[in-house]
PDB file of C-alpha atoms and ligand atoms in Angstrom:
ATOM      1  CA  MET A   1      98.702  88.782  92.365  1.00 98.00           C
ATOM      2  CA  LYS A   2     100.354  90.783  89.609  1.00 98.00           C
ATOM      3  CA  ALA A   3      99.030  92.960  86.778  1.00 98.00           C
ATOM      4  CA  LEU A   4     100.575  94.556  83.725  1.00 99.00           C
ATOM      5  CA  ILE A   5      98.849  97.862  82.955  1.00 99.00           C
ATOM      6  CA  THR A   6      99.456  99.672  79.666  1.00 98.00           C
ATOM      7  CA  GLY A   7      98.748 103.399  79.494  1.00 98.00           C
ATOM      8  CA  ALA A   8      99.287 103.508  83.249  1.00 98.00           C
ATOM      9  CA  THR A   9     100.617 107.072  83.386  1.00 98.00           C
ATOM     10  CA  SER A  10      97.297 108.877  83.092  1.00 97.00           C
ATOM     11  CA  GLY A  11      93.504 108.706  83.258  1.00 97.00           C
ATOM     12  CA  ILE A  12      91.837 105.316  83.486  1.00 98.00           C
ATOM     13  CA  GLY A  13      95.173 103.464  83.502  1.00 98.00           C
ATOM     14  CA  GLN A  14      96.394 105.446  86.484  1.00 98.00           C
ATOM     15  CA  SER A  15      93.159 104.619  88.285  1.00 98.00           C
ATOM     16  CA  PHE A  16      93.574 100.915  87.487  1.00 98.00           C
ATOM     17  CA  ALA A  17      97.034 101.121  89.038  1.00 98.00           C
ATOM     18  CA  ALA A  18      95.805 102.865  92.199  1.00 98.00           C
ATOM     19  CA  LYS A  19      92.898 100.473  92.666  1.00 98.00           C
ATOM     20  CA  LEU A  20      94.888  97.296  92.146  1.00 98.00           C
ATOM     21  CA  SER A  21      97.719  98.580  94.331  1.00 98.00           C
ATOM     22  CA  LYS A  22      95.206  99.285  97.127  1.00 97.00           C
ATOM     23  CA  ARG A  23      94.027  95.678  96.819  1.00 97.00           C
ATOM     24  CA  GLY A  24      97.647  94.569  97.422  1.00 98.00           C
ATOM     25  CA  TRP A  25      98.498  93.651  93.833  1.00 98.00           C
ATOM     26  CA  SER A  26     102.047  93.865  92.483  1.00 98.00           C
ATOM     27  CA  LEU A  27     102.148  95.963  89.333  1.00 98.00           C
ATOM     28  CA  ILE A  28     104.098  96.329  86.137  1.00 98.00           C
ATOM     29  CA  LEU A  29     103.316  99.747  84.699  1.00 98.00           C
ATOM     30  CA  THR A  30     104.026 100.980  81.209  1.00 98.00           C
ATOM     31  CA  GLY A  31     103.638 104.153  79.169  1.00 98.00           C
ATOM     32  CA  ARG A  32     105.982 106.509  77.350  1.00 98.00           C
ATOM     33  CA  ASN A  33     106.308 108.975  80.235  1.00 98.00           C
ATOM     34  CA  GLU A  34     109.178 107.526  82.286  1.00 98.00           C
ATOM     35  CA  LYS A  35     109.179 110.378  84.809  1.00 98.00           C
ATOM     36  CA  LYS A  36     105.528 109.747  85.593  1.00 98.00           C
ATOM     37  CA  LEU A  37     106.164 106.010  85.895  1.00 98.00           C
ATOM     38  CA  MET A  38     108.928 106.727  88.436  1.00 98.00           C
ATOM     39  CA  GLU A  39     106.646 109.045  90.406  1.00 98.00           C
ATOM     40  CA  MET A  40     103.929 106.407  90.451  1.00 98.00           C
ATOM     41  CA  GLN A  41     106.366 103.773  91.671  1.00 98.00           C
ATOM     42  CA  LYS A  42     107.210 106.036  94.602  1.00 97.00           C
ATOM     43  CA  SER A  43     103.696 107.223  95.381  1.00 97.00           C
ATOM     44  CA  LEU A  44     101.899 103.878  95.116  1.00 97.00           C
ATOM     45  CA  GLY A  45     104.414 101.993  97.257  1.00 89.00           C
ATOM     46  CA  GLY A  46     104.289  98.195  97.333  1.00 91.00           C
ATOM     47  CA  ASN A  47     105.823  96.064  94.632  1.00 97.00           C
ATOM     48  CA  ILE A  48     105.801  98.277  91.531  1.00 98.00           C
ATOM     49  CA  GLU A  49     107.990  97.790  88.480  1.00 98.00           C
ATOM     50  CA  PHE A  50     107.814  99.847  85.331  1.00 98.00           C
ATOM     51  CA  ILE A  51     109.070  99.868  81.780  1.00 98.00           C
ATOM     52  CA  ALA A  52     108.852 102.888  79.504  1.00 98.00           C
ATOM     53  CA  ALA A  53     107.686 101.934  76.026  1.00 98.00           C
ATOM     54  CA  ASP A  54     106.122 103.457  72.948  1.00 98.00           C
ATOM     55  CA  LEU A  55     103.475 100.948  71.952  1.00 98.00           C
ATOM     56  CA  ALA A  56     103.263 102.446  68.468  1.00 98.00           C
ATOM     57  CA  GLN A  57     106.613 100.657  67.926  1.00 98.00           C
ATOM     58  CA  LYS A  58     106.245  96.901  67.540  1.00 98.00           C
ATOM     59  CA  GLU A  59     109.691  96.226  69.054  1.00 98.00           C
ATOM     60  CA  ASP A  60     108.637  98.123  72.202  1.00 98.00           C
ATOM     61  CA  VAL A  61     105.547  95.934  72.495  1.00 99.00           C
ATOM     62  CA  TYR A  62     107.759  92.832  72.500  1.00 98.00           C
ATOM     63  CA  LYS A  63     110.115  94.597  74.947  1.00 98.00           C
ATOM     64  CA  VAL A  64     107.194  94.970  77.373  1.00 98.00           C
ATOM     65  CA  TYR A  65     106.256  91.314  76.965  1.00 98.00           C
ATOM     66  CA  ASP A  66     109.864  90.181  77.490  1.00 98.00           C
ATOM     67  CA  PHE A  67     110.067  92.335  80.624  1.00 98.00           C
ATOM     68  CA  CYS A  68     107.056  90.459  82.021  1.00 98.00           C
ATOM     69  CA  ARG A  69     108.276  86.977  81.100  1.00 96.00           C
ATOM     70  CA  GLY A  70     108.655  84.602  84.020  1.00 95.00           C
ATOM     71  CA  LYS A  71     106.980  87.071  86.395  1.00 97.00           C
ATOM     72  CA  ASP A  72     103.695  85.195  86.648  1.00 97.00           C
ATOM     73  CA  VAL A  73     101.442  88.050  85.588  1.00 98.00           C
ATOM     74  CA  ASP A  74      97.840  87.311  86.578  1.00 98.00           C
ATOM     75  CA  MET A  75      96.114  90.155  84.764  1.00 98.00           C
ATOM     76  CA  LEU A  76      96.817  92.028  81.551  1.00 99.00           C
ATOM     77  CA  VAL A  77      95.139  95.431  81.349  1.00 99.00           C
ATOM     78  CA  ASN A  78      95.301  96.628  77.742  1.00 99.00           C
ATOM     79  CA  ASN A  79      94.370 100.232  78.393  1.00 98.00           C
ATOM     80  CA  ALA A  80      96.732 102.428  76.317  1.00 98.00           C
ATOM     81  CA  GLY A  81      94.948 104.206  73.516  1.00 96.00           C
ATOM     82  CA  TYR A  82      93.963 107.486  71.944  1.00 93.00           C
ATOM     83  CA  GLY A  83      92.086 108.838  68.982  1.00 91.00           C
ATOM     84  CA  LEU A  84      92.208 111.380  66.229  1.00 90.00           C
ATOM     85  CA  PHE A  85      89.481 113.792  65.348  1.00 90.00           C
ATOM     86  CA  GLY A  86      88.728 115.028  61.853  1.00 91.00           C
ATOM     87  CA  LYS A  87      87.415 114.055  58.466  1.00 94.00           C
ATOM     88  CA  PHE A  88      89.081 110.863  57.282  1.00 97.00           C
ATOM     89  CA  GLU A  89      90.507 112.602  54.199  1.00 97.00           C
ATOM     90  CA  ASP A  90      92.146 115.263  56.403  1.00 95.00           C
ATOM     91  CA  THR A  91      93.626 113.382  59.357  1.00 92.00           C
ATOM     92  CA  ASP A  92      97.366 112.789  59.179  1.00 93.00           C
ATOM     93  CA  LEU A  93      98.121 109.327  57.819  1.00 97.00           C
ATOM     94  CA  GLU A  94     101.237 108.786  59.940  1.00 97.00           C
ATOM     95  CA  ASP A  95      99.402 109.831  63.145  1.00 93.00           C
ATOM     96  CA  GLU A  96      96.606 107.492  62.245  1.00 95.00           C
ATOM     97  CA  VAL A  97      98.865 104.515  61.584  1.00 98.00           C
ATOM     98  CA  ASN A  98     100.538 105.154  64.959  1.00 97.00           C
ATOM     99  CA  MET A  99      97.140 105.242  66.616  1.00 96.00           C
ATOM    100  CA  ILE A 100      96.177 101.942  64.987  1.00 98.00           C
ATOM    101  CA  ASN A 101      99.511 100.508  66.156  1.00 98.00           C
ATOM    102  CA  VAL A 102      98.719 101.456  69.766  1.00 98.00           C
ATOM    103  CA  ASN A 103      94.968 100.787  69.837  1.00 98.00           C
ATOM    104  CA  VAL A 104      94.955  97.641  67.724  1.00 98.00           C
ATOM    105  CA  THR A 105      98.356  96.088  66.972  1.00 98.00           C
ATOM    106  CA  ALA A 106      99.901  96.426  70.430  1.00 99.00           C
ATOM    107  CA  LEU A 107      96.713  95.212  72.093  1.00 99.00           C
ATOM    108  CA  HIS A 108      96.504  92.301  69.652  1.00 99.00           C
ATOM    109  CA  ILE A 109     100.109  91.219  70.251  1.00 99.00           C
ATOM    110  CA  LEU A 110      99.901  91.447  74.045  1.00 99.00           C
ATOM    111  CA  THR A 111      96.512  89.719  74.128  1.00 99.00           C
ATOM    112  CA  LYS A 112      97.811  86.779  72.099  1.00 98.00           C
ATOM    113  CA  LEU A 113     101.094  86.356  73.970  1.00 98.00           C
ATOM    114  CA  PHE A 114      99.540  86.631  77.434  1.00 98.00           C
ATOM    115  CA  LEU A 115      96.561  84.482  76.461  1.00 98.00           C
ATOM    116  CA  ARG A 116      98.941  81.685  75.468  1.00 98.00           C
ATOM    117  CA  ASP A 117     100.737  81.990  78.827  1.00 98.00           C
ATOM    118  CA  PHE A 118      97.470  82.166  80.738  1.00 98.00           C
ATOM    119  CA  LYS A 119      96.106  79.111  78.899  1.00 98.00           C
ATOM    120  CA  LYS A 120      99.199  77.101  79.872  1.00 98.00           C
ATOM    121  CA  ARG A 121      98.568  77.965  83.533  1.00 97.00           C
ATOM    122  CA  ASP A 122      94.759  77.804  83.109  1.00 98.00           C
ATOM    123  CA  HIS A 123      94.700  81.047  85.021  1.00 98.00           C
ATOM    124  CA  GLY A 124      94.674  84.748  84.220  1.00 98.00           C
ATOM    125  CA  THR A 125      92.496  87.664  83.180  1.00 98.00           C
ATOM    126  CA  ILE A 126      92.664  89.979  80.191  1.00 99.00           C
ATOM    127  CA  LEU A 127      90.959  93.343  80.570  1.00 99.00           C
ATOM    128  CA  ASN A 128      90.764  95.169  77.255  1.00 99.00           C
ATOM    129  CA  VAL A 129      89.725  98.815  77.149  1.00 98.00           C
ATOM    130  CA  ALA A 130      87.502  99.460  74.149  1.00 98.00           C
ATOM    131  CA  SER A 131      84.816 102.156  74.184  1.00 97.00           C
ATOM    132  CA  ILE A 132      81.154 102.702  73.452  1.00 96.00           C
ATOM    133  CA  ALA A 133      82.667 103.663  70.079  1.00 95.00           C
ATOM    134  CA  GLY A 134      83.260  99.934  69.564  1.00 98.00           C
ATOM    135  CA  PHE A 135      79.553  99.391  68.935  1.00 98.00           C
ATOM    136  CA  MET A 136      79.222 101.839  66.037  1.00 96.00           C
ATOM    137  CA  SER A 137      80.789 103.691  63.135  1.00 96.00           C
ATOM    138  CA  GLY A 138      82.209 107.100  63.946  1.00 95.00           C
ATOM    139  CA  PRO A 139      82.274 109.750  61.265  1.00 96.00           C
ATOM    140  CA  LEU A 140      84.808 112.472  62.173  1.00 93.00           C
ATOM    141  CA  MET A 141      86.626 109.889  64.313  1.00 93.00           C
ATOM    142  CA  ALA A 142      86.388 107.082  61.782  1.00 96.00           C
ATOM    143  CA  SER A 143      89.610 105.228  62.493  1.00 96.00           C
ATOM    144  CA  TYR A 144      89.321 105.589  66.287  1.00 95.00           C
ATOM    145  CA  TYR A 145      85.838 104.054  66.234  1.00 96.00           C
ATOM    146  CA  ALA A 146      87.028 101.334  63.857  1.00 98.00           C
ATOM    147  CA  SER A 147      89.953 100.550  66.162  1.00 98.00           C
ATOM    148  CA  LYS A 148      87.620 100.178  69.139  1.00 98.00           C
ATOM    149  CA  ASN A 149      85.312  97.948  67.066  1.00 98.00           C
ATOM    150  CA  TYR A 150      88.356  95.724  66.586  1.00 98.00           C
ATOM    151  CA  VAL A 151      89.069  95.601  70.325  1.00 99.00           C
ATOM    152  CA  LEU A 152      85.465  94.814  71.128  1.00 98.00           C
ATOM    153  CA  LYS A 153      84.951  92.144  68.463  1.00 98.00           C
ATOM    154  CA  LEU A 154      88.301  90.474  69.195  1.00 99.00           C
ATOM    155  CA  SER A 155      87.487  90.303  72.906  1.00 99.00           C
ATOM    156  CA  VAL A 156      83.999  88.875  72.343  1.00 98.00           C
ATOM    157  CA  ALA A 157      85.381  86.185  70.024  1.00 98.00           C
ATOM    158  CA  ILE A 158      88.124  85.189  72.479  1.00 99.00           C
ATOM    159  CA  TYR A 159      85.541  85.023  75.276  1.00 98.00           C
ATOM    160  CA  GLU A 160      83.577  82.447  73.275  1.00 98.00           C
ATOM    161  CA  GLU A 161      86.693  80.386  72.514  1.00 98.00           C
ATOM    162  CA  LEU A 162      87.573  80.348  76.216  1.00 98.00           C
ATOM    163  CA  ARG A 163      84.023  79.414  77.154  1.00 98.00           C
ATOM    164  CA  ARG A 164      84.047  76.480  74.718  1.00 98.00           C
ATOM    165  CA  ASP A 165      87.350  75.312  76.231  1.00 98.00           C
ATOM    166  CA  HIS A 166      85.868  75.521  79.767  1.00 98.00           C
ATOM    167  CA  SER A 167      88.932  77.627  80.511  1.00 98.00           C
ATOM    168  CA  ASN A 168      89.551  79.411  83.770  1.00 98.00           C
ATOM    169  CA  VAL A 169      91.144  82.229  81.775  1.00 98.00           C
ATOM    170  CA  LYS A 170      88.815  85.230  81.615  1.00 98.00           C
ATOM    171  CA  ILE A 171      88.443  88.197  79.310  1.00 99.00           C
ATOM    172  CA  THR A 172      86.535  91.413  79.969  1.00 99.00           C
ATOM    173  CA  VAL A 173      86.063  94.379  77.682  1.00 99.00           C
ATOM    174  CA  LEU A 174      85.489  97.833  79.125  1.00 98.00           C
ATOM    175  CA  CYS A 175      83.271 100.035  76.928  1.00 98.00           C
ATOM    176  CA  PRO A 176      82.881 103.413  78.581  1.00 96.00           C
ATOM    177  CA  GLY A 177      81.286 106.533  77.184  1.00 94.00           C
ATOM    178  CA  PRO A 178      82.991 109.828  78.021  1.00 93.00           C
ATOM    179  CA  VAL A 179      85.456 109.590  80.909  1.00 95.00           C
ATOM    180  CA  ASP A 180      86.993 112.651  82.520  1.00 93.00           C
ATOM    181  CA  THR A 181      90.690 112.110  81.818  1.00 94.00           C
ATOM    182  CA  ASN A 182      93.283 114.291  80.078  1.00 83.00           C
ATOM    183  CA  PHE A 183      90.807 114.290  77.236  1.00 60.00           C
ATOM    184  CA  ASN A 184      89.562 117.871  77.671  1.00 54.00           C
ATOM    185  CA  ASN A 185      92.973 119.457  78.264  1.00 53.00           C
ATOM    186  CA  ARG A 186      94.807 117.740  75.491  1.00 50.00           C
ATOM    187  CA  ALA A 187      92.037 117.639  72.895  1.00 48.00           C
ATOM    188  CA  GLY A 188      90.411 120.975  73.593  1.00 44.00           C
ATOM    189  CA  VAL A 189      86.966 119.450  73.305  1.00 59.00           C
ATOM    190  CA  SER A 190      83.952 119.423  75.541  1.00 64.00           C
ATOM    191  CA  PHE A 191      81.821 116.396  76.247  1.00 72.00           C
ATOM    192  CA  SER A 192      78.257 116.394  74.968  1.00 69.00           C
ATOM    193  CA  VAL A 193      77.192 114.350  78.018  1.00 76.00           C
ATOM    194  CA  LYS A 194      78.496 114.393  81.588  1.00 86.00           C
ATOM    195  CA  PRO A 195      81.617 112.217  81.806  1.00 92.00           C
ATOM    196  CA  ILE A 196      82.185 109.608  84.490  1.00 95.00           C
ATOM    197  CA  THR A 197      85.408 109.687  86.499  1.00 96.00           C
ATOM    198  CA  ALA A 198      88.409 107.540  85.646  1.00 98.00           C
ATOM    199  CA  ASP A 199      88.176 106.037  89.154  1.00 98.00           C
ATOM    200  CA  TYR A 200      84.584 104.969  88.582  1.00 98.00           C
ATOM    201  CA  ALA A 201      85.409 103.467  85.165  1.00 98.00           C
ATOM    202  CA  ALA A 202      88.379 101.524  86.570  1.00 98.00           C
ATOM    203  CA  GLU A 203      86.520 100.255  89.645  1.00 98.00           C
ATOM    204  CA  TYR A 204      83.531  99.205  87.546  1.00 98.00           C
ATOM    205  CA  ALA A 205      85.748  97.369  85.060  1.00 98.00           C
ATOM    206  CA  LEU A 206      87.711  95.575  87.773  1.00 98.00           C
ATOM    207  CA  LYS A 207      84.531  94.414  89.478  1.00 98.00           C
ATOM    208  CA  LYS A 208      83.239  92.983  86.181  1.00 98.00           C
ATOM    209  CA  ALA A 209      86.618  91.372  85.491  1.00 98.00           C
ATOM    210  CA  PHE A 210      86.780  89.772  88.950  1.00 98.00           C
ATOM    211  CA  ASP A 211      83.228  88.483  88.391  1.00 98.00           C
ATOM    212  CA  GLY A 212      84.328  86.935  85.069  1.00 98.00           C
ATOM    213  CA  LYS A 213      81.926  89.074  83.021  1.00 98.00           C
ATOM    214  CA  LEU A 214      82.573  89.762  79.357  1.00 98.00           C
ATOM    215  CA  PHE A 215      81.181  93.302  79.201  1.00 98.00           C
ATOM    216  CA  ALA A 216      81.855  96.260  81.463  1.00 98.00           C
ATOM    217  CA  ILE A 217      79.628  99.058  80.216  1.00 98.00           C
ATOM    218  CA  PRO A 218      79.368 101.727  82.908  1.00 98.00           C
ATOM    219  CA  GLY A 219      76.255 103.918  83.044  1.00 95.00           C
ATOM    220  CA  LEU A 220      72.664 103.527  81.845  1.00 94.00           C
ATOM    221  CA  PHE A 221      73.036 106.015  78.996  1.00 92.00           C
ATOM    222  CA  VAL A 222      76.066 104.162  77.668  1.00 95.00           C
ATOM    223  CA  LYS A 223      74.349 100.772  78.051  1.00 96.00           C
ATOM    224  CA  LEU A 224      71.490 102.118  75.940  1.00 95.00           C
ATOM    225  CA  GLY A 225      74.062 103.340  73.413  1.00 93.00           C
ATOM    226  CA  SER A 226      75.534  99.851  73.234  1.00 96.00           C
ATOM    227  CA  ILE A 227      72.202  98.292  72.273  1.00 96.00           C
ATOM    228  CA  ALA A 228      71.144 101.076  69.880  1.00 92.00           C
ATOM    229  CA  PRO A 229      72.891  99.424  66.887  1.00 93.00           C
ATOM    230  CA  ARG A 230      70.458  96.489  67.256  1.00 94.00           C
ATOM    231  CA  PHE A 231      67.473  98.747  66.583  1.00 95.00           C
ATOM    232  CA  VAL A 232      68.748 101.777  64.651  1.00 95.00           C
ATOM    233  CA  PRO A 233      69.841 101.350  61.013  1.00 95.00           C
ATOM    234  CA  GLN A 234      73.593 101.853  60.559  1.00 94.00           C
ATOM    235  CA  LYS A 235      73.230 104.863  58.263  1.00 96.00           C
ATOM    236  CA  LEU A 236      70.936 106.659  60.701  1.00 96.00           C
ATOM    237  CA  LEU A 237      73.195 105.830  63.648  1.00 95.00           C
ATOM    238  CA  SER A 238      76.182 107.103  61.699  1.00 96.00           C
ATOM    239  CA  ALA A 239      74.368 110.392  61.030  1.00 95.00           C
ATOM    240  CA  ILE A 240      73.613 110.733  64.752  1.00 94.00           C
ATOM    241  CA  VAL A 241      77.240 110.034  65.688  1.00 93.00           C
ATOM    242  CA  TYR A 242      78.404 112.625  63.136  1.00 94.00           C
ATOM    243  CA  ASN A 243      76.319 115.264  64.915  1.00 93.00           C
ATOM    244  CA  ILE A 244      77.634 114.201  68.336  1.00 88.00           C
ATOM    245  CA  GLN A 245      81.238 114.384  67.114  1.00 88.00           C
ATOM    246  CA  GLN A 246      80.659 117.693  65.347  1.00 88.00           C
ATOM    247  CA  ALA A 247      79.464 119.164  68.646  1.00 86.00           C
ATOM    248  CA  LYS A 248      82.794 118.194  70.262  1.00 81.00           C
ATOM    249  CA  LYS A 249      84.818 120.355  67.890  1.00 73.00           C
ATOM    250  CA  THR A 250      86.939 122.973  69.607  1.00 58.00           C
ATOM    251  CA  SER A 251      85.668 126.533  69.664  1.00 49.00           C
ATOM    252  CA  ASP A 252      88.554 127.650  67.440  1.00 49.00           C
ATOM    253  CA  GLY A 253      87.463 125.045  64.916  1.00 45.00           C
ATOM    254  CA  LYS A 254      90.731 123.097  65.119  1.00 47.00           C
ATOM    255  CA  GLU A 255      90.603 119.360  64.834  1.00 45.00           C
ATOM    256  CA  LYS A 256      92.670 117.832  67.569  1.00 45.00           C
ATOM    257  CA  ALA A 257      93.585 114.451  69.040  1.00 43.00           C
ATOM    258  CA  LEU A 258      90.971 112.776  71.194  1.00 42.00           C
ATOM    259  CA  LYS A 259      91.392 109.970  73.680  1.00 46.00           C
TER     260      LYS A 259
HETATM  261  N1  LIG B   1      88.429 109.302  78.121  1.00 86.85           N
HETATM  262  C1  LIG B   1      87.396 108.808  77.447  1.00 86.85           C
HETATM  263  O1  LIG B   1      86.369 109.503  77.252  1.00 86.85           O
HETATM  264  C2  LIG B   1      87.429 107.399  76.950  1.00 86.85           C
HETATM  265  C3  LIG B   1      86.222 106.796  76.534  1.00 86.85           C
HETATM  266  C4  LIG B   1      86.239 105.503  76.058  1.00 86.85           C
HETATM  267  C5  LIG B   1      87.417 104.787  76.002  1.00 86.85           C
HETATM  268  N2  LIG B   1      88.579 105.385  76.404  1.00 86.85           N
HETATM  269  C6  LIG B   1      89.816 104.597  76.284  1.00 86.85           C
HETATM  270  O2  LIG B   1      90.438 104.529  77.569  1.00 86.85           O
HETATM  271  C7  LIG B   1      91.824 104.264  77.397  1.00 86.85           C
HETATM  272  C8  LIG B   1      92.616 105.172  78.326  1.00 86.85           C
HETATM  273  O3  LIG B   1      92.456 106.513  77.905  1.00 86.85           O
HETATM  274  P1  LIG B   1      92.270 107.736  78.929  1.00 86.85           P
HETATM  275  O4  LIG B   1      90.941 108.318  78.670  1.00 86.85           O
HETATM  276  O5  LIG B   1      92.632 107.313  80.290  1.00 86.85           O
HETATM  277  O6  LIG B   1      93.311 108.760  78.289  1.00 86.85           O
HETATM  278  P2  LIG B   1      94.702 109.354  78.853  1.00 86.85           P
HETATM  279  O7  LIG B   1      94.479 109.954  80.177  1.00 86.85           O
HETATM  280  O8  LIG B   1      95.266 110.229  77.789  1.00 86.85           O
HETATM  281  O9  LIG B   1      95.607 108.059  78.943  1.00 86.85           O
HETATM  282  C9  LIG B   1      96.104 107.435  77.787  1.00 86.85           C
HETATM  283  C10 LIG B   1      97.234 106.507  78.183  1.00 86.85           C
HETATM  284  O10 LIG B   1      97.687 105.840  76.991  1.00 86.85           O
HETATM  285  C11 LIG B   1      99.090 105.933  76.939  1.00 86.85           C
HETATM  286  N3  LIG B   1      99.577 106.011  75.570  1.00 86.85           N
HETATM  287  C12 LIG B   1      99.197 106.851  74.584  1.00 86.85           C
HETATM  288  N4  LIG B   1      99.954 106.678  73.500  1.00 86.85           N
HETATM  289  C13 LIG B   1     100.854 105.716  73.812  1.00 86.85           C
HETATM  290  C14 LIG B   1     101.934 105.114  73.106  1.00 86.85           C
HETATM  291  N5  LIG B   1     102.257 105.470  71.860  1.00 86.85           N
HETATM  292  N6  LIG B   1     102.662 104.158  73.746  1.00 86.85           N
HETATM  293  C15 LIG B   1     102.372 103.803  75.010  1.00 86.85           C
HETATM  294  N7  LIG B   1     101.367 104.343  75.736  1.00 86.85           N
HETATM  295  C16 LIG B   1     100.629 105.292  75.137  1.00 86.85           C
HETATM  296  C17 LIG B   1      99.448 107.219  77.686  1.00 86.85           C
HETATM  297  O11 LIG B   1     100.745 107.087  78.261  1.00 86.85           O
HETATM  298  P3  LIG B   1     102.021 107.966  77.819  1.00 86.85           P
HETATM  299  O12 LIG B   1     101.538 109.323  77.455  1.00 86.85           O
HETATM  300  O13 LIG B   1     102.910 107.917  79.043  1.00 86.85           O
HETATM  301  O14 LIG B   1     102.603 107.214  76.676  1.00 86.85           O
HETATM  302  C18 LIG B   1      98.399 107.263  78.798  1.00 86.85           C
HETATM  303  O15 LIG B   1      98.848 106.595  79.940  1.00 86.85           O
HETATM  304  C19 LIG B   1      92.121 104.462  75.907  1.00 86.85           C
HETATM  305  O16 LIG B   1      92.223 103.199  75.291  1.00 86.85           O
HETATM  306  C20 LIG B   1      90.896 105.212  75.404  1.00 86.85           C
HETATM  307  O17 LIG B   1      90.656 104.979  74.040  1.00 86.85           O
HETATM  308  C21 LIG B   1      88.611 106.661  76.882  1.00 86.85           C
END
C-alpha cells in the first residue's frame, strides 16, 4: 500500500508518515523542507520517496501529482496547512492568499485529481485535514477558519457523492482541536485548552479512515465543539471564538502565524 502525505515534514504529517511506515506502507512525502524530507527517508527506512514542493504555487501542486502518476497511490493525506492570526483588516494580503492556496486550492486540486484516479480503480482513500475551526467562524483567524470550513464542507459533499455511487473510494476528514506541533514555537501562542499529541491525532485519523468513517474528531471537548453550532446562534458562537482567539495572543502582543 502507498500513501502520498502533504505537509509530511512536521507535526501531524510527520506522525502520519511514521505510523503508516510502521504498518509497512510505501510513502511519498512532500513539503518545502527538502533536508527534512531526506532525513525522514533515511530514518523511516522502507520504501520512501519524496518531492519538495511549495503548495502555495499551483505548478508545484501539479508537479506533486505528476510525480505520483502511475505509482498506484492508495491513500492521499491532504495535511499541509497553516493559519494567520490577526484582525482581517490587518493581516497581510499576500500571506493570506498563499495560505488559501495551500489550505484550499492545493487540497482541492489534489483531491479532484486523486479522486478521479481512485474512482477509475474503485479503490483509494482521501484523508483531508480540516480542524474544529471548520465548524465555525473565527474572528481574529477569519480566513484560516474559512479555509477549514471549505475543507470540511468539500469532504462531506464528496462523501455523499461516493455513497450514492456505492463507491469503494473513501473520504475522511480530520477535525482536531489544538494539537501540540510546531504551533507554539513558531506562533508564540499558548493553547487555551490542553493540546493532544500529533501522534494521537494521526493514529485516531488513520483508524477512522481505515474504518471508512467520514469524521475523525478526536477528544470529547472537541466533539462537543463540533456540535455547538447546531445549538448556539452564529453571532454568539463567533463572540465566544473571538475571546478564545484573543487569549492566544502572544505576551508581547504581536500577531503571528498559527498552524
Ligand atoms: N496544530 C494544531 O493545533 C492544529 C489543529 C487543527 C488542525 N491543524 C491542521 O493540521 C495540519 C498540519 O499542521 P501541524 O499542526 O502539523 O503544523 P506543522 O507542524 O507546522 O506542519 C505543517 C506542515 O505543512 C507544511 N506546509 C506549510 N506550508 C506549506 C507550503 N507552502 N507548501 C507545502 N507544505 C507546506 C509544512 O511543511 P514545510 O514547512 O516543509 O513546507 C509542514 O510539514 C494543518 O492543515 C493544520 O491546519 C492543526
